[in-house]
């Protein structure tokens, strides 16, 4: 589904060796692939193509990547919420786009890897907000957010083997946050797990009733905004770095990072405010 889109255009190479395509930046028209709303430090990015079950086409992923990275160093940006229109959060990659073209296949898989790496490198937390069904690469994308809040009746699955395509890339994401038996169950049977099951297995942060979803997201984003952006950014960067280290290496690196943390202006302000029994006045630096 490589389509020429006709507003806010940008030429972009999806990956090394891929042909340039025309993509559209999020401009919040009714036909935009993603909608972006930013208010009080929270950027909400909504996958907006229910007609294709919010499939992660190259166009969709490029629009998403642009929305994630736009003004990422602006100190007013405190967190990002990633959500979707419709009952299907995302059905994953678009099989029509992948069919019979190895070059496009490589571009598609690389682009989602790039998006996920960008999520983890963003200096602010990214929350996945799910009230529906996230399947295959859609499941991979949402569980790669820093935190995920879903409704109890949401569903997550990696059903690719049913059409002859084992969900190997989604498997990287789910196998790193779930137990081996549970992730193997998802990957080898393709059967879905509910939001409540996903919470119990450690796949999501919280599973709530549908009417509580917005309230829960607001509570988390408010808690983030009450902190220093500089401190959260420093901590998030190290959090992902230490996951790849041995325990001994991680503790050694963490000690250095703690000492670096204490040199931040906001850290000095935070400690002073604690002793002086007053709210901190963050400078976010």
CSV table of C-alpha atoms in Angstrom, one decimal:
chain,number,residue,atom,x,y,z
A,1,UNK,CA,0.0,0.0,0.0
A,2,UNK,CA,2.6,2.5,-1.1
A,3,UNK,CA,0.4,5.5,-1.8
A,4,UNK,CA,1.2,9.1,-2.9
A,5,UNK,CA,-0.2,11.4,-0.2
A,6,UNK,CA,-1.0,14.9,-1.0
A,7,UNK,CA,-0.5,17.3,1.9
A,8,UNK,CA,2.6,18.4,3.9
A,9,UNK,CA,4.9,16.4,1.7
A,10,UNK,CA,8.4,15.2,2.4
A,11,UNK,CA,10.8,13.0,0.5
A,12,UNK,CA,12.2,10.3,2.6
A,13,UNK,CA,14.3,7.2,2.2
A,14,UNK,CA,12.9,4.4,4.3
A,15,UNK,CA,16.1,2.5,4.7
A,16,UNK,CA,19.5,2.1,2.9
A,17,UNK,CA,18.9,0.9,-0.6
A,18,UNK,CA,15.2,1.7,-0.6
A,19,UNK,CA,13.7,4.0,-3.3
A,20,UNK,CA,12.5,7.4,-2.1
A,21,UNK,CA,8.8,7.7,-1.4
A,22,UNK,CA,6.6,10.6,-0.8
A,23,UNK,CA,5.1,10.7,2.7
A,24,UNK,CA,2.9,13.2,4.6
A,25,UNK,CA,3.6,14.7,7.9
A,26,UNK,CA,0.8,14.7,10.4
A,27,UNK,CA,-1.3,17.8,9.7
A,28,UNK,CA,-4.5,16.6,11.5
A,29,UNK,CA,-6.7,16.5,8.4
A,30,UNK,CA,-9.5,13.9,8.4
A,31,UNK,CA,-7.5,11.5,6.2
A,32,UNK,CA,-4.1,11.8,8.0
A,33,UNK,CA,-2.5,8.5,8.9
A,34,UNK,CA,-1.7,9.8,12.3
A,35,UNK,CA,-3.3,12.6,14.4
A,36,UNK,CA,-1.3,14.7,16.7
A,37,UNK,CA,-2.6,16.6,19.7
A,38,UNK,CA,-0.3,18.4,22.1
A,39,UNK,CA,-1.6,19.9,25.4
A,40,UNK,CA,0.0,20.7,28.7
A,41,UNK,CA,3.2,18.9,27.9
A,42,UNK,CA,1.6,15.7,26.6
A,43,UNK,CA,1.8,14.8,22.9
A,44,UNK,CA,-0.9,12.3,22.0
A,45,UNK,CA,-0.3,10.5,18.7
A,46,UNK,CA,-3.2,8.5,17.3
A,47,UNK,CA,-2.9,5.9,14.5
A,48,UNK,CA,-5.7,7.0,12.2
A,49,UNK,CA,-6.4,4.5,9.5
A,50,UNK,CA,-9.1,2.1,10.7
A,51,UNK,CA,-9.9,1.2,7.1
A,52,UNK,CA,-6.7,-0.9,7.0
A,53,UNK,CA,-7.0,-1.8,10.7
A,54,UNK,CA,-4.2,0.7,11.4
A,55,UNK,CA,-1.8,-1.4,9.5
A,56,UNK,CA,1.9,-0.4,9.8
A,57,UNK,CA,2.5,0.4,6.2
A,58,UNK,CA,5.7,2.3,5.3
A,59,UNK,CA,3.6,5.5,5.0
A,60,UNK,CA,2.0,5.0,8.4
A,61,UNK,CA,5.4,4.3,10.1
A,62,UNK,CA,7.1,7.3,8.5
A,63,UNK,CA,4.2,9.6,9.7
A,64,UNK,CA,4.5,8.0,13.1
A,65,UNK,CA,8.2,8.5,13.3
A,66,UNK,CA,7.9,12.1,12.3
A,67,UNK,CA,5.3,12.8,15.0
A,68,UNK,CA,7.5,11.1,17.6
A,69,UNK,CA,10.6,13.1,16.7
A,70,UNK,CA,9.2,16.5,16.0
A,71,UNK,CA,10.6,19.0,18.5
A,72,UNK,CA,11.7,16.2,20.8
A,73,UNK,CA,14.2,18.5,22.5
A,74,UNK,CA,11.6,21.1,23.4
A,75,UNK,CA,11.6,21.4,27.2
A,76,UNK,CA,7.8,21.9,27.1
A,77,UNK,CA,7.4,18.3,25.9
A,78,UNK,CA,7.1,16.0,28.9
A,79,UNK,CA,5.7,12.7,27.6
A,80,UNK,CA,4.1,11.1,24.6
A,81,UNK,CA,1.0,8.9,24.5
A,82,UNK,CA,0.6,6.5,21.5
A,83,UNK,CA,-3.0,5.4,20.8
A,84,UNK,CA,-5.3,4.4,17.9
A,85,UNK,CA,-8.7,5.0,16.4
A,86,UNK,CA,-11.1,2.1,16.1
A,87,UNK,CA,-11.4,-1.3,17.7
A,88,UNK,CA,-8.2,-2.6,16.2
A,89,UNK,CA,-5.2,-0.8,17.7
A,90,UNK,CA,-3.1,-2.2,14.9
A,91,UNK,CA,-3.3,-5.4,12.9
A,92,UNK,CA,0.5,-5.2,12.2
A,93,UNK,CA,2.2,-4.9,8.9
A,94,UNK,CA,0.3,-4.6,5.6
A,95,UNK,CA,0.6,-8.0,3.9
A,96,UNK,CA,-0.3,-6.5,0.5
A,97,UNK,CA,2.8,-4.2,0.9
A,98,UNK,CA,5.0,-7.1,1.9
A,99,UNK,CA,3.8,-9.7,-0.7
A,100,UNK,CA,6.4,-10.7,-3.3
A,101,UNK,CA,8.9,-7.9,-2.9
A,102,UNK,CA,12.0,-8.7,-0.8
A,103,UNK,CA,13.3,-5.1,-1.1
A,104,UNK,CA,10.1,-3.7,0.4
A,105,UNK,CA,10.1,-6.4,3.1
A,106,UNK,CA,13.5,-5.4,4.3
A,107,UNK,CA,12.5,-1.7,4.3
A,108,UNK,CA,9.3,-2.4,6.3
A,109,UNK,CA,11.0,-4.4,9.0
A,110,UNK,CA,13.9,-1.9,9.3
A,111,UNK,CA,11.5,1.0,9.5
A,112,UNK,CA,9.6,-0.5,12.5
A,113,UNK,CA,13.0,-1.3,14.2
A,114,UNK,CA,13.9,2.4,13.7
A,115,UNK,CA,10.6,3.6,15.2
A,116,UNK,CA,11.0,1.4,18.2
A,117,UNK,CA,14.6,2.5,18.7
A,118,UNK,CA,13.4,6.1,18.4
A,119,UNK,CA,10.8,5.5,21.1
A,120,UNK,CA,13.5,4.2,23.5
A,121,UNK,CA,15.8,7.1,22.7
A,122,UNK,CA,13.3,9.8,23.1
A,123,UNK,CA,14.2,12.0,26.1
A,124,UNK,CA,10.6,11.7,27.5
A,125,UNK,CA,8.5,8.6,28.4
A,126,UNK,CA,6.3,7.1,25.8
A,127,UNK,CA,3.0,5.5,27.0
A,128,UNK,CA,1.1,3.0,24.9
A,129,UNK,CA,-2.7,3.4,25.4
A,130,UNK,CA,-4.7,0.4,24.2
A,131,UNK,CA,-8.5,-0.1,24.0
A,132,UNK,CA,-8.8,-2.8,21.4
A,133,UNK,CA,-6.7,-5.4,19.6
A,134,UNK,CA,-3.0,-5.2,18.9
A,135,UNK,CA,-1.7,-8.0,16.7
A,136,UNK,CA,1.7,-9.0,15.2
A,137,UNK,CA,3.8,-5.9,14.5
A,138,UNK,CA,1.1,-3.8,16.2
A,139,UNK,CA,1.7,-5.8,19.4
A,140,UNK,CA,5.5,-5.4,18.8
A,141,UNK,CA,5.1,-1.6,18.6
A,142,UNK,CA,2.9,-1.1,21.6
A,143,UNK,CA,4.8,-3.3,24.0
A,144,UNK,CA,8.0,-1.5,23.0
A,145,UNK,CA,6.7,1.7,24.6
A,146,UNK,CA,8.1,2.6,28.0
A,147,UNK,CA,4.8,1.8,29.7
A,148,UNK,CA,1.5,0.4,28.4
A,149,UNK,CA,-1.9,0.9,29.9
A,150,UNK,CA,-4.8,-1.1,28.4
A,151,UNK,CA,-8.4,-2.0,29.1
A,152,UNK,CA,-9.0,-5.4,30.6
A,153,UNK,CA,-10.9,-6.5,27.5
A,154,UNK,CA,-8.1,-5.5,25.1
A,155,UNK,CA,-6.3,-8.3,23.3
A,156,UNK,CA,-2.7,-8.9,22.2
A,157,UNK,CA,-1.6,-11.6,19.7
A,158,UNK,CA,1.2,-12.7,17.4
A,159,UNK,CA,-0.7,-14.8,14.9
A,160,UNK,CA,1.6,-14.6,11.9
A,161,UNK,CA,2.3,-18.3,11.7
A,162,UNK,CA,-1.4,-18.8,10.8
A,163,UNK,CA,-0.6,-17.3,7.3
A,164,UNK,CA,2.9,-18.8,7.1
A,165,UNK,CA,4.9,-15.9,8.6
A,166,UNK,CA,6.2,-16.6,12.0
A,167,UNK,CA,6.2,-13.4,14.1
A,168,UNK,CA,10.0,-13.3,14.7
A,169,UNK,CA,10.3,-9.5,15.1
A,170,UNK,CA,7.3,-9.2,17.4
A,171,UNK,CA,8.8,-12.2,19.2
A,172,UNK,CA,11.9,-10.1,20.1
A,173,UNK,CA,9.7,-7.6,21.9
A,174,UNK,CA,7.4,-10.0,23.7
A,175,UNK,CA,10.1,-12.5,24.7
A,176,UNK,CA,12.0,-9.7,26.5
A,177,UNK,CA,9.1,-8.8,28.8
A,178,UNK,CA,7.2,-12.0,29.3
A,179,UNK,CA,8.2,-15.4,30.6
A,180,UNK,CA,9.4,-18.0,28.1
A,181,UNK,CA,6.4,-20.3,28.3
A,182,UNK,CA,3.9,-17.4,27.9
A,183,UNK,CA,5.7,-15.7,25.0
A,184,UNK,CA,6.2,-19.1,23.3
A,185,UNK,CA,2.5,-19.7,23.7
A,186,UNK,CA,1.7,-16.4,21.9
A,187,UNK,CA,4.2,-17.0,19.1
A,188,UNK,CA,3.6,-20.7,18.5
A,189,UNK,CA,-0.2,-20.8,18.8
A,190,UNK,CA,-1.2,-17.3,17.6
A,191,UNK,CA,-3.9,-17.3,20.3
A,192,UNK,CA,-4.6,-13.9,21.9
A,193,UNK,CA,-4.2,-12.9,25.5
A,194,UNK,CA,-6.5,-10.5,27.1
A,195,UNK,CA,-5.5,-7.2,28.7
A,196,UNK,CA,-5.8,-8.8,32.1
A,197,UNK,CA,-3.7,-11.7,31.1
A,198,UNK,CA,-1.1,-9.4,29.6
A,199,UNK,CA,-0.9,-7.5,32.9
A,200,UNK,CA,-0.5,-10.7,35.0
A,201,UNK,CA,2.3,-11.9,32.6
A,202,UNK,CA,4.1,-8.5,32.8
A,203,UNK,CA,3.4,-7.5,29.2
A,204,UNK,CA,1.6,-4.3,30.2
A,205,UNK,CA,1.9,-1.8,33.1
A,206,UNK,CA,-1.8,-1.7,34.0
A,207,UNK,CA,-5.1,-3.1,32.8
A,208,UNK,CA,-8.2,-1.1,33.7
A,209,UNK,CA,-11.9,-0.9,33.0
A,210,UNK,CA,-12.6,0.9,29.7
A,211,UNK,CA,-14.1,3.9,31.5
A,212,UNK,CA,-11.0,4.2,33.7
A,213,UNK,CA,-8.5,4.3,30.8
A,214,UNK,CA,-8.3,8.1,30.3
A,215,UNK,CA,-8.1,8.7,34.0
A,216,UNK,CA,-5.2,6.2,34.4
A,217,UNK,CA,-3.3,7.8,31.5
A,218,UNK,CA,-3.8,11.3,33.0
A,219,UNK,CA,-2.6,10.1,36.4
A,220,UNK,CA,0.6,8.7,34.9
A,221,UNK,CA,1.3,11.7,32.7
A,222,UNK,CA,0.7,14.1,35.7
A,223,UNK,CA,3.2,12.1,37.8
A,224,UNK,CA,5.8,12.4,35.0
A,225,UNK,CA,5.2,16.1,34.6
A,226,UNK,CA,5.7,16.6,38.3
A,227,UNK,CA,9.4,15.5,37.8
A,228,UNK,CA,12.4,17.1,36.3
A,229,UNK,CA,12.5,16.4,32.5
A,230,UNK,CA,16.3,16.4,32.8
A,231,UNK,CA,16.3,13.8,35.5
A,232,UNK,CA,13.8,11.6,33.7
A,233,UNK,CA,15.7,11.9,30.5
A,234,UNK,CA,19.0,10.9,32.1
A,235,UNK,CA,17.3,8.0,33.9
A,236,UNK,CA,15.5,6.7,30.8
A,237,UNK,CA,18.7,6.7,28.7
A,238,UNK,CA,20.6,4.7,31.3
A,239,UNK,CA,17.7,2.4,32.0
A,240,UNK,CA,17.8,1.0,28.4
A,241,UNK,CA,21.6,1.0,28.4
A,242,UNK,CA,21.9,-1.1,31.5
A,243,UNK,CA,19.5,-3.8,30.2
A,244,UNK,CA,22.3,-5.0,27.9
A,245,UNK,CA,24.9,-5.2,30.6
A,246,UNK,CA,25.8,-7.9,33.1
A,247,UNK,CA,24.8,-7.2,36.7
A,248,UNK,CA,28.3,-6.3,37.7
A,249,UNK,CA,28.7,-4.0,34.7
A,250,UNK,CA,25.3,-2.5,35.3
A,251,UNK,CA,26.0,-1.6,39.0
A,252,UNK,CA,29.4,-0.1,38.1
A,253,UNK,CA,27.9,2.0,35.3
A,254,UNK,CA,24.9,2.9,37.6
A,255,UNK,CA,27.3,4.3,40.2
A,256,UNK,CA,28.9,6.6,37.7
A,257,UNK,CA,25.4,7.6,36.4
A,258,UNK,CA,24.2,8.4,40.0
A,259,UNK,CA,27.3,10.7,40.5
A,260,UNK,CA,26.5,12.4,37.2
A,261,UNK,CA,22.9,12.8,38.3
A,262,UNK,CA,23.9,14.6,41.4
A,263,UNK,CA,25.6,17.3,39.3
A,264,UNK,CA,22.4,18.3,37.6
A,265,UNK,CA,21.0,21.7,38.6
A,266,UNK,CA,17.6,20.1,39.1
A,267,UNK,CA,19.0,17.5,41.4
A,268,UNK,CA,20.5,20.2,43.6
A,269,UNK,CA,17.2,22.1,43.5
A,270,UNK,CA,15.2,18.9,44.3
A,271,UNK,CA,17.4,18.2,47.4
A,272,UNK,CA,17.2,21.8,48.5
A,273,UNK,CA,13.4,21.8,48.2
A,274,UNK,CA,13.2,18.6,50.2
A,275,UNK,CA,15.2,20.1,53.1
A,276,UNK,CA,13.3,23.3,52.9
A,277,UNK,CA,9.9,21.5,52.7
A,278,UNK,CA,8.7,23.3,49.6
A,279,UNK,CA,7.8,22.2,46.0
A,280,UNK,CA,10.8,22.0,43.7
A,281,UNK,CA,11.2,24.7,41.0
A,282,UNK,CA,12.4,22.6,38.1
A,283,UNK,CA,14.5,24.3,35.4
A,284,UNK,CA,14.7,21.0,33.5
A,285,UNK,CA,18.5,21.0,33.3
